[in-house]
XYZ file of C-alpha atoms in Angstrom:
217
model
C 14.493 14.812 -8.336
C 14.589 11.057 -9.507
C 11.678 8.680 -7.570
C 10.363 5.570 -8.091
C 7.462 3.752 -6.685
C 6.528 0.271 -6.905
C 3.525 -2.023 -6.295
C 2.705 -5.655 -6.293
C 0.983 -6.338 -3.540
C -2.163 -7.924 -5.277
C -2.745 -8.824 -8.750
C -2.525 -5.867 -10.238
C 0.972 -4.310 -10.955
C 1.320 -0.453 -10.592
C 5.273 1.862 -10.937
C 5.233 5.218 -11.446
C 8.600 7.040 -11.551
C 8.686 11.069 -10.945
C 11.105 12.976 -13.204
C 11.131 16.705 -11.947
C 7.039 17.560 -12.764
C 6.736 14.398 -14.950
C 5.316 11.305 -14.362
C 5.690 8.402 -15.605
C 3.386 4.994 -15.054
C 2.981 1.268 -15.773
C 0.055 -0.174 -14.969
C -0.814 -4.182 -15.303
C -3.726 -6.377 -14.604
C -4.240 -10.151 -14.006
C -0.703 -10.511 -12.838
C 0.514 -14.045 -12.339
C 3.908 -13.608 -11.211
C 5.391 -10.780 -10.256
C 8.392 -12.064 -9.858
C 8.479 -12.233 -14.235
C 7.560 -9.173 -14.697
C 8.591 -6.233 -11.684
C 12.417 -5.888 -13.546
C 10.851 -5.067 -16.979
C 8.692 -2.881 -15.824
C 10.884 -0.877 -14.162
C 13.241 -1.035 -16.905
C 10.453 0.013 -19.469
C 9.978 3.392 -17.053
C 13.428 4.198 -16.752
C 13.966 3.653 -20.874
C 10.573 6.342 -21.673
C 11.826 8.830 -18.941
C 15.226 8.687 -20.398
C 16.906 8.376 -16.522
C 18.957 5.236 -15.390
C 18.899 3.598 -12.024
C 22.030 5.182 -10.367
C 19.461 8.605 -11.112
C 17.132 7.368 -8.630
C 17.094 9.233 -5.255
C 14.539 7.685 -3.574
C 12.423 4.263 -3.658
C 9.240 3.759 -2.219
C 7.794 0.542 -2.020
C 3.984 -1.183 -0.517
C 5.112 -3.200 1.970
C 1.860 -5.029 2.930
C -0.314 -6.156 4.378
C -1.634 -7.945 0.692
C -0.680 -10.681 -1.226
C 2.830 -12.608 0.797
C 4.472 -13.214 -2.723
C 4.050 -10.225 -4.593
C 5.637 -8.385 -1.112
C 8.198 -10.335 -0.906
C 8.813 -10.112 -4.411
C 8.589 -6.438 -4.263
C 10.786 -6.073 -1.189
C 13.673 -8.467 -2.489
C 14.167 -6.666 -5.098
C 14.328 -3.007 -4.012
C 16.835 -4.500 -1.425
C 19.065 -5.528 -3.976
C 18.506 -2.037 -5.951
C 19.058 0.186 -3.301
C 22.041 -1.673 -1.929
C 23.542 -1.829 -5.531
C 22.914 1.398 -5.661
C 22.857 2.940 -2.556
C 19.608 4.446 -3.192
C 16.878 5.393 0.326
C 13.957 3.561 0.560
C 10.609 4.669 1.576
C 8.003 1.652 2.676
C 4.265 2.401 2.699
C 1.768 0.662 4.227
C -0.678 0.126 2.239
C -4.114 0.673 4.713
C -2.791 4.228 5.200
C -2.094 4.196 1.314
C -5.888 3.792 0.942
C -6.494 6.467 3.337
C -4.596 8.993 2.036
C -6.223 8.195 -1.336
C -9.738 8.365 0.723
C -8.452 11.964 2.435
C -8.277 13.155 -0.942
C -12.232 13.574 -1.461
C -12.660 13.783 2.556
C -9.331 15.438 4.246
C -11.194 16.042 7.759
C -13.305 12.401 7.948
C -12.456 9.524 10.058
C -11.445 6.574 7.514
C -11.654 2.541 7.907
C -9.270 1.220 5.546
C -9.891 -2.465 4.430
C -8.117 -4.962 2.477
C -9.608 -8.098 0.949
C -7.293 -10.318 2.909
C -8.879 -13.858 1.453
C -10.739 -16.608 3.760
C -14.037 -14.370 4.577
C -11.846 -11.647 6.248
C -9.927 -8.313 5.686
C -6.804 -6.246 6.638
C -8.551 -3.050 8.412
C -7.122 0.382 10.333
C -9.025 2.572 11.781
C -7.837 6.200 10.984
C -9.759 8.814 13.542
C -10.297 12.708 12.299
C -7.216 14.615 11.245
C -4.558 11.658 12.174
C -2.198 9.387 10.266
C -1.744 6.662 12.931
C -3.423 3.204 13.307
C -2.822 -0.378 14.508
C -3.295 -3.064 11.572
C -5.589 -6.008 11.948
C -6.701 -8.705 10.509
C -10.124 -9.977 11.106
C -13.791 -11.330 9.362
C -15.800 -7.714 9.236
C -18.980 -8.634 10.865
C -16.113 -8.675 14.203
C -14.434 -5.501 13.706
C -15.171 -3.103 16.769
C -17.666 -0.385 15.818
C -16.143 3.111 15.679
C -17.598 5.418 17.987
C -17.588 8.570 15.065
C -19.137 8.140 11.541
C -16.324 7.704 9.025
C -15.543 6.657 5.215
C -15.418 3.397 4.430
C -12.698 3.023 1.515
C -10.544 0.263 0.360
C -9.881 -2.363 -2.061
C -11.402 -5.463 -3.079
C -13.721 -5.507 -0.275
C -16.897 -5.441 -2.660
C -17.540 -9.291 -1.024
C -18.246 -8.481 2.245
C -20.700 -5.109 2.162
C -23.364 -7.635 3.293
C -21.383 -8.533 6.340
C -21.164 -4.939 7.696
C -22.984 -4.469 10.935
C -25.784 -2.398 10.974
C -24.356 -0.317 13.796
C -21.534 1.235 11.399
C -22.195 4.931 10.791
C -20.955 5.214 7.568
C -20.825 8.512 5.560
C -19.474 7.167 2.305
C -17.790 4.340 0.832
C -15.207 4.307 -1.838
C -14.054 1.424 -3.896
C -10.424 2.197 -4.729
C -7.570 1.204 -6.512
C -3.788 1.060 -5.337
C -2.005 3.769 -7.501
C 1.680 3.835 -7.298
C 1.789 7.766 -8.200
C -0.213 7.945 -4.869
C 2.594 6.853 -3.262
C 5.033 9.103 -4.324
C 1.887 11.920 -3.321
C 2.767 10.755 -0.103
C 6.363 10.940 0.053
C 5.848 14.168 -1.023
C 3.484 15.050 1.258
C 6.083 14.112 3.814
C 4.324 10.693 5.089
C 7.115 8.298 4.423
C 10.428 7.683 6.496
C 13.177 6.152 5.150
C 14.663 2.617 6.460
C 18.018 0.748 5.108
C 17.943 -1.962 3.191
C 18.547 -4.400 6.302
C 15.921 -2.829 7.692
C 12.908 -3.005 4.895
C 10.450 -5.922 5.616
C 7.305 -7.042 4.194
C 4.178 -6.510 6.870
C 2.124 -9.670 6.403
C -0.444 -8.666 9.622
C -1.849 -12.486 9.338
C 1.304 -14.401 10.154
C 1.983 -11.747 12.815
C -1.344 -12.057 14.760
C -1.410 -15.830 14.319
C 2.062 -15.479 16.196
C 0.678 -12.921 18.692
C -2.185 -15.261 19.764
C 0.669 -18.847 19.828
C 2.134 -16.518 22.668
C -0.460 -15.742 24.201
């Protein structure tokens, strides 16, 4: 089994590519443009592993909510991979991405999932006890609902805003983390991910979409 998961939803660039039991990673910091630098990445992980595109079986891609260029960057051009080479693709969101990475130290815990999303506020879910399903929002933290269980508070980037969190959060623990691409593939594994076409992969933006939300009223 062939799979290959990319990143590039925030400055920092992350691929890993499965080969059987090996894995293989590229990791880069301070990214500028993605856009310059997501082909040879790729190419660089396909070269060490010694496996060539039309080997891959599965993609799996973030697909936001983060930074709008690197996911559109990121989903243009596993569109035009997988329909070159007729290859599945998996998208991941990446608030349950940080939970899962959370669940790893606390499986049975409730997790809040936050996402530096820029202008004082973050991308959040809410994951209750023992479940993998959440609504994504957008909001400044000092106005996201309290949770009515204590829970982990884990997520990226978020460092900013700790003074900001109301005093009626019961948190257990917090965890500063950072987006892995070989997490990703744990997921797929871990039979999270469902597969979309190529017409069908889009990057989830969560801003644009409740700006919309609230224009219709």
């Amino acid at each position: 089994m062939v799979w290959l998961a990319i990143d590039t939803a925030s400055d920092k660039a992350s691929y890993a590519l499965k080969v059987g039991d090996k894995l293989y990673t590229r990791e880069k910091d301070g990214v500028t443009s993605h856009a310059k630098t997501i082909l040879t990445l790729i190419e660089e992980l396909l070269v060490e592993a010694g496996v060539e595109l039309k080997d891959v079986q599965g993609i799996i891609v973030g697909r936001g909510p983060g930074s709008f260029t690197g996911l559109r960057v990121a989903c243009a051009v596993v569109k035009g991979l997988a329909l070159v080479h007729d290859i599945p693709i998996y998208p991941v969101s990446h608030l349950m991405l940080v939970t899962f990475m959370a669940r790893k130290k606390y499986p049975h815990e409730a997790i809040l999932s936050v996402i530096d999303a820029r202008m004082q506020q973050v991308y959040w879910s809410y994951f209750p006890s023992n479940t993998w399903d959440a609504k994504e929002a957008v909001q400044c933290v000092s106005q996201i609902p309290s949770p009515q269980q204590s829970f982990v508070l884990a997520g990226y980037h978020f460092h900013e805003y700790q003074s900001l969190i109301p005093a009626s959060w019961h948190i257990i623990a917090e965890m500063q983390l950072e987006i892995e691409a070989s997490a990703m593939i744990e997921m797929f594994e871990a039979q999270l991910l469902k597969p979309v076409s190529a017409e069908q992969l889009e990057p989830v933006y969560v801003r644009d979409q409740v700006t919309q939300g609230a224009q219709n009223g």
